[in-house]
């Protein structure tokens, strides 16, 4: 008989619920995004996020049960994201999860959001009939995190059918997360929020044939690699964002187009199709150069981390893992390095609850449960 876990995720600006069977089969996966609410502020407003989670949590869980064709009484356990994340946002999911668990007399499983992102990779691998070998290096790269972990198996004795993993942090961003850099640069260029998806698409419009040029034009600026003092596997993205800012200030020729795009955004014209004609070749080339710099840093640091532990696989997860150029750069490097690289599908890259229910499975089997004293931990560490 399979173990079916209802997962609830509310750590940031997505209210999500999902049912996953035995940690690997997604029976339902429902995500209510709050992008429309936070868009006009250019980032997530914590108070608004909590309020929206409160409005969405009941219908989202109900929809997850409907899609899974199950009653709440049929689930074996309820998993909730304990942290890291916004405290008020986490509190909504935790309180609802606790209440459901108590009312239904089901076990409650606390899950680290970052471990969820790792399991998003396994969900996709399972779907594709693939299996990653350990040790692995996992890059979690999103709007809130840019962090590298060594992932090792602590239990796979053949007698058990679940996989217990342990994590060691190898490097992390010292300032902005990579997704945050995308969002801030998109704001500077008046390209809306979130920045990642649109910059990704605009970057590919201007991507080079093969000679490094963009649309025939040379990049208006070159962003060099950031040298890190101390831990060489750490990241820094705020310098890159500032370099874009200074470049824009030094070149007033960008400002007229920025003003025009700002007006378009004000009219709600925020799609790629609407904004592309408002970007000239120089802007497209600047975006391409920014993306090239982000991707190069993420790939180089991850490959360096993988070499230090002789990793068998590379796992890449989080919202920025949806990036087209990042995916193709990793895939190219993997071919030449004999390491296998794994990504979640695009839907599982961004925040969702299937990854929370999946991560909960081994905890459930190991009896790592919580009671009604469970509290959010906004800075929860992954080990
Ligand atoms: O994992 P996620 O949904 O939420 C956080 O935990 O932050 O990631 C959202 C982030 C945003 O910063 C967004 O701009 C970025 O992921 N993102 C992308 C792409 N799609 C989303 N960044 C680059 N390229 C993309 N295609
Ligand atoms: Zn996340």
mmCIF file of C-alpha atoms and ligand atoms in Angstrom:
data_model
loop_
_atom_site.group_PDB
_atom_site.id
_atom_site.type_symbol
_atom_site.label_atom_id
_atom_site.label_comp_id
_atom_site.label_asym_id
_atom_site.label_seq_id
_atom_site.Cartn_x
_atom_site.Cartn_y
_atom_site.Cartn_z
ATOM 1 C CA UNK A 1 0.000 0.000 0.000
ATOM 2 C CA UNK A 2 1.463 3.329 -0.983
ATOM 3 C CA UNK A 3 2.036 6.256 1.386
ATOM 4 C CA UNK A 4 0.246 9.370 0.226
ATOM 5 C CA UNK A 5 1.353 12.652 1.741
ATOM 6 C CA UNK A 6 -0.391 16.004 1.409
ATOM 7 C CA UNK A 7 2.244 18.767 1.175
ATOM 8 C CA UNK A 8 1.603 22.430 1.978
ATOM 9 C CA UNK A 9 3.979 25.229 0.953
ATOM 10 C CA UNK A 10 3.615 28.912 1.889
ATOM 11 C CA UNK A 11 7.162 30.160 2.541
ATOM 12 C CA UNK A 12 7.150 33.067 0.082
ATOM 13 C CA UNK A 13 4.651 34.202 -2.543
ATOM 14 C CA UNK A 14 3.164 30.929 -3.747
ATOM 15 C CA UNK A 15 0.375 29.147 -1.887
ATOM 16 C CA UNK A 16 0.724 25.517 -2.886
ATOM 17 C CA UNK A 17 -0.659 22.095 -2.046
ATOM 18 C CA UNK A 18 0.075 18.697 -3.585
ATOM 19 C CA UNK A 19 -0.348 14.996 -2.976
ATOM 20 C CA UNK A 20 2.644 12.742 -3.634
ATOM 21 C CA UNK A 21 2.683 8.966 -3.348
ATOM 22 C CA UNK A 22 5.789 7.232 -1.872
ATOM 23 C CA UNK A 23 7.832 10.393 -2.316
ATOM 24 C CA UNK A 24 7.959 10.018 -6.098
ATOM 25 C CA UNK A 25 4.570 9.937 -7.858
ATOM 26 C CA UNK A 26 2.856 13.323 -8.110
ATOM 27 C CA UNK A 27 -0.914 12.775 -7.802
ATOM 28 C CA UNK A 28 -1.721 16.491 -7.791
ATOM 29 C CA UNK A 29 0.196 19.766 -7.726
ATOM 30 C CA UNK A 30 -1.646 23.065 -7.286
ATOM 31 C CA UNK A 31 0.103 26.441 -7.096
ATOM 32 C CA UNK A 32 -1.594 29.817 -6.574
ATOM 33 C CA UNK A 33 0.930 32.473 -7.502
ATOM 34 C CA UNK A 34 0.768 35.963 -5.989
ATOM 35 C CA UNK A 35 2.816 37.584 -8.758
ATOM 36 C CA UNK A 36 -0.052 39.883 -9.780
ATOM 37 C CA UNK A 37 -0.266 41.242 -6.227
ATOM 38 C CA UNK A 38 3.445 41.940 -5.718
ATOM 39 C CA UNK A 39 4.163 43.091 -9.279
ATOM 40 C CA UNK A 40 3.458 46.758 -8.703
ATOM 41 C CA UNK A 41 5.940 46.825 -5.794
ATOM 42 C CA UNK A 42 8.701 45.105 -7.788
ATOM 43 C CA UNK A 43 9.149 42.463 -5.086
ATOM 44 C CA UNK A 44 7.351 40.425 -2.435
ATOM 45 C CA UNK A 45 5.624 42.484 0.272
ATOM 46 C CA UNK A 46 5.527 40.187 3.355
ATOM 47 C CA UNK A 47 2.260 41.485 4.862
ATOM 48 C CA UNK A 48 0.425 41.172 1.554
ATOM 49 C CA UNK A 49 1.880 37.682 1.087
ATOM 50 C CA UNK A 50 0.532 36.471 4.469
ATOM 51 C CA UNK A 51 -2.895 37.914 3.775
ATOM 52 C CA UNK A 52 -3.068 36.254 0.360
ATOM 53 C CA UNK A 53 -1.933 32.884 1.786
ATOM 54 C CA UNK A 54 -4.848 33.140 4.231
ATOM 55 C CA UNK A 55 -7.273 33.654 1.354
ATOM 56 C CA UNK A 56 -5.816 30.907 -0.839
ATOM 57 C CA UNK A 57 -4.874 28.086 1.499
ATOM 58 C CA UNK A 58 -8.305 26.443 1.834
ATOM 59 C CA UNK A 59 -9.254 26.468 -1.890
ATOM 60 C CA UNK A 60 -5.731 25.397 -2.908
ATOM 61 C CA UNK A 61 -5.726 22.369 -0.577
ATOM 62 C CA UNK A 62 -9.257 21.487 -1.691
ATOM 63 C CA UNK A 63 -8.197 21.641 -5.350
ATOM 64 C CA UNK A 64 -5.145 19.454 -4.640
ATOM 65 C CA UNK A 65 -7.440 16.814 -3.101
ATOM 66 C CA UNK A 66 -9.887 17.029 -6.020
ATOM 67 C CA UNK A 67 -7.094 16.624 -8.582
ATOM 68 C CA UNK A 68 -5.690 13.654 -6.636
ATOM 69 C CA UNK A 69 -9.249 12.189 -6.549
ATOM 70 C CA UNK A 70 -8.937 11.688 -2.803
ATOM 71 C CA UNK A 71 -10.607 12.662 0.447
ATOM 72 C CA UNK A 72 -8.544 14.344 3.170
ATOM 73 C CA UNK A 73 -9.237 11.333 5.397
ATOM 74 C CA UNK A 74 -7.335 9.129 2.917
ATOM 75 C CA UNK A 75 -3.959 10.857 3.211
ATOM 76 C CA UNK A 76 -1.344 9.174 5.403
ATOM 77 C CA UNK A 77 0.348 12.344 6.629
ATOM 78 C CA UNK A 78 0.453 16.108 6.256
ATOM 79 C CA UNK A 79 3.733 17.870 5.456
ATOM 80 C CA UNK A 80 4.334 21.594 5.863
ATOM 81 C CA UNK A 81 7.231 23.886 5.058
ATOM 82 C CA UNK A 82 8.788 24.934 8.371
ATOM 83 C CA UNK A 83 11.373 27.329 6.887
ATOM 84 C CA UNK A 84 13.369 29.109 5.660
ATOM 85 C CA UNK A 85 11.055 31.845 4.444
ATOM 86 C CA UNK A 86 8.891 34.751 5.530
ATOM 87 C CA UNK A 87 7.675 34.151 9.071
ATOM 88 C CA UNK A 88 4.111 35.387 8.554
ATOM 89 C CA UNK A 89 3.774 33.441 5.308
ATOM 90 C CA UNK A 90 5.135 30.231 6.864
ATOM 91 C CA UNK A 91 2.792 30.645 9.812
ATOM 92 C CA UNK A 92 -0.274 30.378 7.582
ATOM 93 C CA UNK A 93 0.748 27.009 6.091
ATOM 94 C CA UNK A 94 1.962 25.650 9.428
ATOM 95 C CA UNK A 95 -1.186 26.648 11.310
ATOM 96 C CA UNK A 96 -3.399 25.148 8.634
ATOM 97 C CA UNK A 97 -1.298 21.970 8.448
ATOM 98 C CA UNK A 98 -1.313 21.583 12.231
ATOM 99 C CA UNK A 99 -5.068 22.051 12.380
ATOM 100 C CA UNK A 100 -5.689 19.512 9.618
ATOM 101 C CA UNK A 101 -3.334 16.999 11.225
ATOM 102 C CA UNK A 102 -5.017 17.371 14.629
ATOM 103 C CA UNK A 103 -8.552 17.221 13.232
ATOM 104 C CA UNK A 104 -7.823 14.207 11.032
ATOM 105 C CA UNK A 105 -5.499 12.533 13.589
ATOM 106 C CA UNK A 106 -2.717 12.293 10.993
ATOM 107 C CA UNK A 107 1.040 12.650 11.496
ATOM 108 C CA UNK A 108 2.507 16.117 10.843
ATOM 109 C CA UNK A 109 5.876 16.330 9.076
ATOM 110 C CA UNK A 110 7.987 19.513 9.113
ATOM 111 C CA UNK A 111 10.005 20.052 5.912
ATOM 112 C CA UNK A 112 12.898 22.346 5.092
ATOM 113 C CA UNK A 113 12.000 24.319 1.957
ATOM 114 C CA UNK A 114 15.524 23.860 0.576
ATOM 115 C CA UNK A 115 15.314 20.079 0.940
ATOM 116 C CA UNK A 116 12.082 20.406 -1.026
ATOM 117 C CA UNK A 117 13.998 21.998 -3.904
ATOM 118 C CA UNK A 118 16.438 19.056 -3.879
ATOM 119 C CA UNK A 119 13.517 16.612 -4.096
ATOM 120 C CA UNK A 120 11.984 18.547 -6.995
ATOM 121 C CA UNK A 121 14.969 17.254 -8.983
ATOM 122 C CA UNK A 122 14.299 13.642 -7.932
ATOM 123 C CA UNK A 123 10.612 13.911 -8.854
ATOM 124 C CA UNK A 124 11.560 14.861 -12.391
ATOM 125 C CA UNK A 125 14.340 12.250 -12.608
ATOM 126 C CA UNK A 126 11.876 9.569 -11.526
ATOM 127 C CA UNK A 127 9.408 10.702 -14.185
ATOM 128 C CA UNK A 128 12.149 10.422 -16.787
ATOM 129 C CA UNK A 129 13.282 7.003 -15.524
ATOM 130 C CA UNK A 130 16.651 8.361 -14.372
ATOM 131 C CA UNK A 131 18.431 8.130 -11.018
ATOM 132 C CA UNK A 132 21.185 10.372 -9.714
ATOM 133 C CA UNK A 133 24.241 8.877 -8.062
ATOM 134 C CA UNK A 134 25.826 10.259 -4.883
ATOM 135 C CA UNK A 135 27.730 12.208 -3.743
ATOM 136 C CA UNK A 136 26.035 15.022 -5.609
ATOM 137 C CA UNK A 137 26.398 18.766 -5.664
ATOM 138 C CA UNK A 138 23.117 20.645 -5.537
ATOM 139 C CA UNK A 139 22.832 24.272 -6.623
ATOM 140 C CA UNK A 140 19.655 25.869 -5.286
ATOM 141 C CA UNK A 141 19.181 29.113 -7.132
ATOM 142 C CA UNK A 142 16.050 31.206 -6.686
ATOM 143 C CA UNK A 143 14.804 34.659 -5.728
ATOM 144 C CA UNK A 144 15.657 34.016 -2.088
ATOM 145 C CA UNK A 145 18.601 31.597 -2.261
ATOM 146 C CA UNK A 146 21.809 30.889 -4.082
ATOM 147 C CA UNK A 147 23.494 28.059 -2.253
ATOM 148 C CA UNK A 148 25.626 25.008 -3.001
ATOM 149 C CA UNK A 149 25.269 21.782 -1.008
ATOM 150 C CA UNK A 150 27.122 18.508 -0.974
ATOM 151 C CA UNK A 151 24.403 15.844 -0.875
ATOM 152 C CA UNK A 152 25.271 12.373 0.406
ATOM 153 C CA UNK A 153 23.212 9.301 1.081
ATOM 154 C CA UNK A 154 23.095 8.374 4.741
ATOM 155 C CA UNK A 155 20.822 5.427 4.321
ATOM 156 C CA UNK A 156 20.487 3.103 1.418
ATOM 157 C CA UNK A 157 21.079 -0.303 2.918
ATOM 158 C CA UNK A 158 18.833 -2.106 0.507
ATOM 159 C CA UNK A 159 16.541 -3.138 3.369
ATOM 160 C CA UNK A 160 14.693 0.166 3.232
ATOM 161 C CA UNK A 161 12.877 1.593 0.273
ATOM 162 C CA UNK A 162 13.495 5.190 1.166
ATOM 163 C CA UNK A 163 16.443 7.413 0.757
ATOM 164 C CA UNK A 164 17.781 9.481 3.652
ATOM 165 C CA UNK A 165 20.121 12.251 2.615
ATOM 166 C CA UNK A 166 22.427 14.599 4.441
ATOM 167 C CA UNK A 167 23.591 18.018 3.377
ATOM 168 C CA UNK A 168 26.738 20.092 3.816
ATOM 169 C CA UNK A 169 26.754 23.706 2.720
ATOM 170 C CA UNK A 170 29.716 24.401 0.421
ATOM 171 C CA UNK A 171 29.027 27.999 -0.608
ATOM 172 C CA UNK A 172 26.312 30.625 -0.682
ATOM 173 C CA UNK A 173 25.644 34.156 -1.798
ATOM 174 C CA UNK A 174 27.018 36.862 0.443
ATOM 175 C CA UNK A 175 24.495 39.425 -0.767
ATOM 176 C CA UNK A 176 21.764 39.093 -3.392
ATOM 177 C CA UNK A 177 20.407 35.784 -4.657
ATOM 178 C CA UNK A 178 20.755 35.263 -8.419
ATOM 179 C CA UNK A 179 16.973 35.530 -8.941
ATOM 180 C CA UNK A 180 16.993 38.739 -6.927
ATOM 181 C CA UNK A 181 19.637 40.126 -9.302
ATOM 182 C CA UNK A 182 17.378 39.247 -12.248
ATOM 183 C CA UNK A 183 14.444 40.974 -10.541
ATOM 184 C CA UNK A 184 16.472 44.107 -9.716
ATOM 185 C CA UNK A 185 17.999 44.425 -13.184
ATOM 186 C CA UNK A 186 14.538 44.001 -14.748
ATOM 187 C CA UNK A 187 13.330 46.803 -12.490
ATOM 188 C CA UNK A 188 16.220 49.077 -13.569
ATOM 189 C CA UNK A 189 15.347 48.398 -17.215
ATOM 190 C CA UNK A 190 11.563 48.745 -16.683
ATOM 191 C CA UNK A 191 10.803 45.176 -17.703
ATOM 192 C CA UNK A 192 8.371 44.247 -14.924
ATOM 193 C CA UNK A 193 8.358 41.635 -12.186
ATOM 194 C CA UNK A 194 9.541 38.930 -11.824
ATOM 195 C CA UNK A 195 12.587 39.658 -13.955
ATOM 196 C CA UNK A 196 13.920 36.155 -14.616
ATOM 197 C CA UNK A 197 11.471 34.829 -17.209
ATOM 198 C CA UNK A 198 11.403 37.982 -19.364
ATOM 199 C CA UNK A 199 15.161 38.638 -19.231
ATOM 200 C CA UNK A 200 15.691 34.978 -20.152
ATOM 201 C CA UNK A 201 13.535 35.351 -23.259
ATOM 202 C CA UNK A 202 14.931 38.753 -24.256
ATOM 203 C CA UNK A 203 18.451 37.427 -23.815
ATOM 204 C CA UNK A 204 17.804 34.623 -26.263
ATOM 205 C CA UNK A 205 16.488 37.089 -28.870
ATOM 206 C CA UNK A 206 19.867 38.750 -28.875
ATOM 207 C CA UNK A 207 21.905 35.607 -28.286
ATOM 208 C CA UNK A 208 24.913 35.234 -30.429
ATOM 209 C CA UNK A 209 25.248 33.006 -33.471
ATOM 210 C CA UNK A 210 28.599 31.676 -32.199
ATOM 211 C CA UNK A 211 31.055 34.527 -32.348
ATOM 212 C CA UNK A 212 30.014 36.084 -29.031
ATOM 213 C CA UNK A 213 28.361 39.028 -30.764
ATOM 214 C CA UNK A 214 24.743 39.889 -30.079
ATOM 215 C CA UNK A 215 22.458 40.535 -33.003
ATOM 216 C CA UNK A 216 25.540 41.507 -34.909
ATOM 217 C CA UNK A 217 26.347 44.159 -32.269
ATOM 218 C CA UNK A 218 29.150 43.862 -29.737
ATOM 219 C CA UNK A 219 27.979 43.955 -26.101
ATOM 220 C CA UNK A 220 27.869 47.560 -24.806
ATOM 221 C CA UNK A 221 29.732 46.442 -21.678
ATOM 222 C CA UNK A 222 31.570 43.369 -20.399
ATOM 223 C CA UNK A 223 30.954 42.032 -16.896
ATOM 224 C CA UNK A 224 33.978 40.191 -15.564
ATOM 225 C CA UNK A 225 33.945 37.361 -13.006
ATOM 226 C CA UNK A 226 33.596 38.347 -9.335
ATOM 227 C CA UNK A 227 36.652 37.397 -7.274
ATOM 228 C CA UNK A 228 35.672 36.080 -3.841
ATOM 229 C CA UNK A 229 37.889 36.455 -0.799
ATOM 230 C CA UNK A 230 37.595 33.661 1.752
ATOM 231 C CA UNK A 231 35.430 30.778 0.546
ATOM 232 C CA UNK A 232 35.971 30.625 -3.218
ATOM 233 C CA UNK A 233 32.639 28.785 -3.600
ATOM 234 C CA UNK A 234 30.639 31.745 -2.286
ATOM 235 C CA UNK A 235 28.715 33.978 -4.697
ATOM 236 C CA UNK A 236 28.078 37.705 -4.968
ATOM 237 C CA UNK A 237 25.499 39.210 -7.310
ATOM 238 C CA UNK A 238 24.940 42.694 -5.941
ATOM 239 C CA UNK A 239 28.110 43.981 -7.674
ATOM 240 C CA UNK A 240 26.765 42.823 -11.028
ATOM 241 C CA UNK A 241 23.441 44.580 -10.452
ATOM 242 C CA UNK A 242 25.346 47.756 -9.459
ATOM 243 C CA UNK A 243 27.500 47.465 -12.590
ATOM 244 C CA UNK A 244 24.301 47.446 -14.682
ATOM 245 C CA UNK A 245 23.048 50.476 -12.732
ATOM 246 C CA UNK A 246 26.293 52.434 -13.321
ATOM 247 C CA UNK A 247 26.338 51.468 -16.987
ATOM 248 C CA UNK A 248 22.777 52.812 -17.400
ATOM 249 C CA UNK A 249 23.674 56.038 -15.569
ATOM 250 C CA UNK A 250 26.734 56.581 -17.725
ATOM 251 C CA UNK A 251 24.749 56.053 -20.932
ATOM 252 C CA UNK A 252 21.739 58.388 -21.086
ATOM 253 C CA UNK A 253 20.755 56.890 -24.439
ATOM 254 C CA UNK A 254 18.967 54.075 -22.542
ATOM 255 C CA UNK A 255 16.695 56.427 -20.601
ATOM 256 C CA UNK A 256 14.134 57.288 -23.281
ATOM 257 C CA UNK A 257 13.361 53.603 -23.935
ATOM 258 C CA UNK A 258 13.200 52.947 -20.181
ATOM 259 C CA UNK A 259 10.625 55.723 -19.866
ATOM 260 C CA UNK A 260 8.573 54.302 -22.741
ATOM 261 C CA UNK A 261 8.624 50.819 -21.195
ATOM 262 C CA UNK A 262 7.650 52.265 -17.814
ATOM 263 C CA UNK A 263 4.581 53.770 -19.451
ATOM 264 C CA UNK A 264 3.781 50.477 -21.154
ATOM 265 C CA UNK A 265 4.015 48.664 -17.798
ATOM 266 C CA UNK A 266 1.687 51.308 -16.357
ATOM 267 C CA UNK A 267 -0.870 50.329 -19.026
ATOM 268 C CA UNK A 268 -0.482 46.679 -18.030
ATOM 269 C CA UNK A 269 1.524 45.859 -21.177
ATOM 270 C CA UNK A 270 4.007 43.602 -19.444
ATOM 271 C CA UNK A 271 4.297 40.590 -21.717
ATOM 272 C CA UNK A 272 7.358 39.605 -23.708
ATOM 273 C CA UNK A 273 5.468 40.329 -26.950
ATOM 274 C CA UNK A 274 4.594 43.872 -25.807
ATOM 275 C CA UNK A 275 8.029 44.699 -24.373
ATOM 276 C CA UNK A 276 10.271 43.197 -27.060
ATOM 277 C CA UNK A 277 9.517 45.927 -29.661
ATOM 278 C CA UNK A 278 10.369 48.523 -26.972
ATOM 279 C CA UNK A 279 13.908 47.161 -26.525
ATOM 280 C CA UNK A 280 16.601 48.297 -28.946
ATOM 281 C CA UNK A 281 19.628 46.218 -29.915
ATOM 282 C CA UNK A 282 21.836 47.836 -27.279
ATOM 283 C CA UNK A 283 19.371 46.964 -24.483
ATOM 284 C CA UNK A 284 19.044 43.390 -25.745
ATOM 285 C CA UNK A 285 22.815 43.088 -25.879
ATOM 286 C CA UNK A 286 23.127 44.439 -22.316
ATOM 287 C CA UNK A 287 20.571 41.869 -21.090
ATOM 288 C CA UNK A 288 22.424 39.111 -22.892
ATOM 289 C CA UNK A 289 25.705 40.162 -21.288
ATOM 290 C CA UNK A 290 24.078 40.267 -17.817
ATOM 291 C CA UNK A 291 22.652 36.770 -18.270
ATOM 292 C CA UNK A 292 25.964 35.472 -19.601
ATOM 293 C CA UNK A 293 27.702 36.765 -16.449
ATOM 294 C CA UNK A 294 25.137 35.178 -14.088
ATOM 295 C CA UNK A 295 25.173 31.838 -15.898
ATOM 296 C CA UNK A 296 28.975 31.731 -16.107
ATOM 297 C CA UNK A 297 29.302 32.331 -12.337
ATOM 298 C CA UNK A 298 26.670 29.747 -11.408
ATOM 299 C CA UNK A 299 28.124 27.077 -13.694
ATOM 300 C CA UNK A 300 31.798 27.700 -12.818
ATOM 301 C CA UNK A 301 31.222 27.684 -9.046
ATOM 302 C CA UNK A 302 29.057 24.569 -9.216
ATOM 303 C CA UNK A 303 31.583 22.694 -11.358
ATOM 304 C CA UNK A 304 34.376 23.730 -8.978
ATOM 305 C CA UNK A 305 32.343 22.444 -6.005
ATOM 306 C CA UNK A 306 31.636 19.188 -7.866
ATOM 307 C CA UNK A 307 35.334 18.657 -8.530
ATOM 308 C CA UNK A 308 36.322 19.136 -4.882
ATOM 309 C CA UNK A 309 34.094 16.248 -3.774
ATOM 310 C CA UNK A 310 34.407 14.137 -6.949
ATOM 311 C CA UNK A 311 30.642 14.384 -7.394
ATOM 312 C CA UNK A 312 28.797 11.786 -9.467
ATOM 313 C CA UNK A 313 25.881 14.104 -10.233
ATOM 314 C CA UNK A 314 24.909 17.747 -10.327
ATOM 315 C CA UNK A 315 21.444 18.809 -9.227
ATOM 316 C CA UNK A 316 20.131 22.275 -10.115
ATOM 317 C CA UNK A 317 16.886 23.563 -8.601
ATOM 318 C CA UNK A 318 14.966 26.742 -7.679
ATOM 319 C CA UNK A 319 13.262 29.354 -9.853
ATOM 320 C CA UNK A 320 16.402 30.312 -11.793
ATOM 321 C CA UNK A 321 16.866 26.637 -12.767
ATOM 322 C CA UNK A 322 14.128 27.372 -15.317
ATOM 323 C CA UNK A 323 16.638 29.555 -17.199
ATOM 324 C CA UNK A 324 17.254 28.367 -20.757
ATOM 325 C CA UNK A 325 20.888 29.390 -20.968
ATOM 326 C CA UNK A 326 21.711 27.981 -17.521
ATOM 327 C CA UNK A 327 20.252 24.620 -18.529
ATOM 328 C CA UNK A 328 22.121 24.423 -21.794
ATOM 329 C CA UNK A 329 25.402 25.599 -20.211
ATOM 330 C CA UNK A 330 25.174 22.886 -17.533
ATOM 331 C CA UNK A 331 24.250 20.251 -20.065
ATOM 332 C CA UNK A 332 27.260 21.142 -22.207
ATOM 333 C CA UNK A 333 29.605 21.033 -19.215
ATOM 334 C CA UNK A 334 28.162 17.738 -18.036
ATOM 335 C CA UNK A 335 28.945 16.077 -21.357
ATOM 336 C CA UNK A 336 32.595 17.085 -21.122
ATOM 337 C CA UNK A 337 32.960 16.263 -17.407
ATOM 338 C CA UNK A 338 31.294 12.809 -17.281
ATOM 339 C CA UNK A 339 28.984 13.993 -14.511
ATOM 340 C CA UNK A 340 25.239 13.675 -14.926
ATOM 341 C CA UNK A 341 23.212 16.856 -14.539
ATOM 342 C CA UNK A 342 19.606 16.892 -13.327
ATOM 343 C CA UNK A 343 16.989 19.663 -13.408
ATOM 344 C CA UNK A 344 13.359 19.697 -12.322
ATOM 345 C CA UNK A 345 10.783 20.418 -15.005
ATOM 346 C CA UNK A 346 10.134 24.166 -15.258
ATOM 347 C CA UNK A 347 6.915 23.762 -13.212
ATOM 348 C CA UNK A 348 8.799 22.003 -10.417
ATOM 349 C CA UNK A 349 11.713 24.501 -10.505
ATOM 350 C CA UNK A 350 9.726 27.322 -8.949
ATOM 351 C CA UNK A 351 8.106 26.982 -5.519
ATOM 352 C CA UNK A 352 5.547 24.187 -5.281
ATOM 353 C CA UNK A 353 4.212 21.725 -2.721
ATOM 354 C CA UNK A 354 4.941 18.484 -4.594
ATOM 355 C CA UNK A 355 8.589 18.950 -3.641
ATOM 356 C CA UNK A 356 7.551 19.395 0.025
ATOM 357 C CA UNK A 357 5.437 16.227 0.034
ATOM 358 C CA UNK A 358 8.288 14.361 -1.694
ATOM 359 C CA UNK A 359 10.900 15.523 0.822
ATOM 360 C CA UNK A 360 8.553 14.522 3.659
ATOM 361 C CA UNK A 361 8.469 10.851 2.663
ATOM 362 C CA UNK A 362 11.820 9.764 4.110
ATOM 363 C CA UNK A 363 11.163 11.822 7.251
ATOM 364 C CA UNK A 364 7.815 10.065 7.617
ATOM 365 C CA UNK A 365 9.441 6.650 7.229
ATOM 366 C CA UNK A 366 12.119 7.601 9.735
ATOM 367 C CA UNK A 367 9.495 8.818 12.221
ATOM 368 C CA UNK A 368 10.726 12.433 12.183
ATOM 369 C CA UNK A 369 7.373 14.004 13.018
ATOM 370 C CA UNK A 370 6.236 17.239 14.656
ATOM 371 C CA UNK A 371 3.478 17.964 17.137
ATOM 372 C CA UNK A 372 1.228 20.973 17.611
ATOM 373 C CA UNK A 373 4.104 22.970 19.142
ATOM 374 C CA UNK A 374 5.668 23.293 15.639
ATOM 375 C CA UNK A 375 6.678 26.883 14.841
ATOM 376 C CA UNK A 376 8.030 28.553 11.695
ATOM 377 C CA UNK A 377 11.795 28.902 11.504
ATOM 378 C CA UNK A 378 12.545 31.716 9.016
ATOM 379 C CA UNK A 379 16.270 30.835 9.021
ATOM 380 C CA UNK A 380 16.002 27.027 9.185
ATOM 381 C CA UNK A 381 19.334 25.378 8.347
ATOM 382 C CA UNK A 382 19.576 22.348 6.043
ATOM 383 C CA UNK A 383 21.778 19.501 7.222
HETATM 384 O O1 LIG B 1 12.005 29.400 -6.483
HETATM 385 P P1 LIG B 1 11.189 30.632 -6.773
HETATM 386 O O2 LIG B 1 9.834 30.424 -7.391
HETATM 387 O O3 LIG B 1 10.915 31.455 -5.469
HETATM 388 C C1 LIG B 1 11.882 31.753 -4.526
HETATM 389 O O4 LIG B 1 12.069 30.901 -3.614
HETATM 390 O O5 LIG B 1 12.489 32.802 -4.693
HETATM 391 O O6 LIG B 1 12.104 31.575 -7.668
HETATM 392 C C2 LIG B 1 11.668 32.832 -8.151
HETATM 393 C C3 LIG B 1 12.863 33.518 -8.800
HETATM 394 C C4 LIG B 1 12.579 34.953 -9.217
HETATM 395 O O7 LIG B 1 13.636 35.765 -8.769
HETATM 396 C C5 LIG B 1 12.548 34.860 -10.756
HETATM 397 O O8 LIG B 1 12.957 36.058 -11.386
HETATM 398 C C6 LIG B 1 13.504 33.729 -11.021
HETATM 399 O O9 LIG B 1 13.278 32.799 -9.975
HETATM 400 N N1 LIG B 1 13.264 33.081 -12.315
HETATM 401 C C7 LIG B 1 14.155 33.050 -13.320
HETATM 402 C C8 LIG B 1 13.526 32.393 -14.402
HETATM 403 N N2 LIG B 1 12.274 32.012 -14.000
HETATM 404 C C9 LIG B 1 12.133 32.443 -12.715
HETATM 405 N N3 LIG B 1 15.398 33.541 -13.411
HETATM 406 C C10 LIG B 1 16.054 33.385 -14.576
HETATM 407 N N4 LIG B 1 15.534 32.771 -15.661
HETATM 408 C C11 LIG B 1 14.277 32.252 -15.616
HETATM 409 N N5 LIG B 1 13.766 31.656 -16.696
HETATM 410 ZN ZN1 LIG B 2 12.084 28.297 -3.169
#
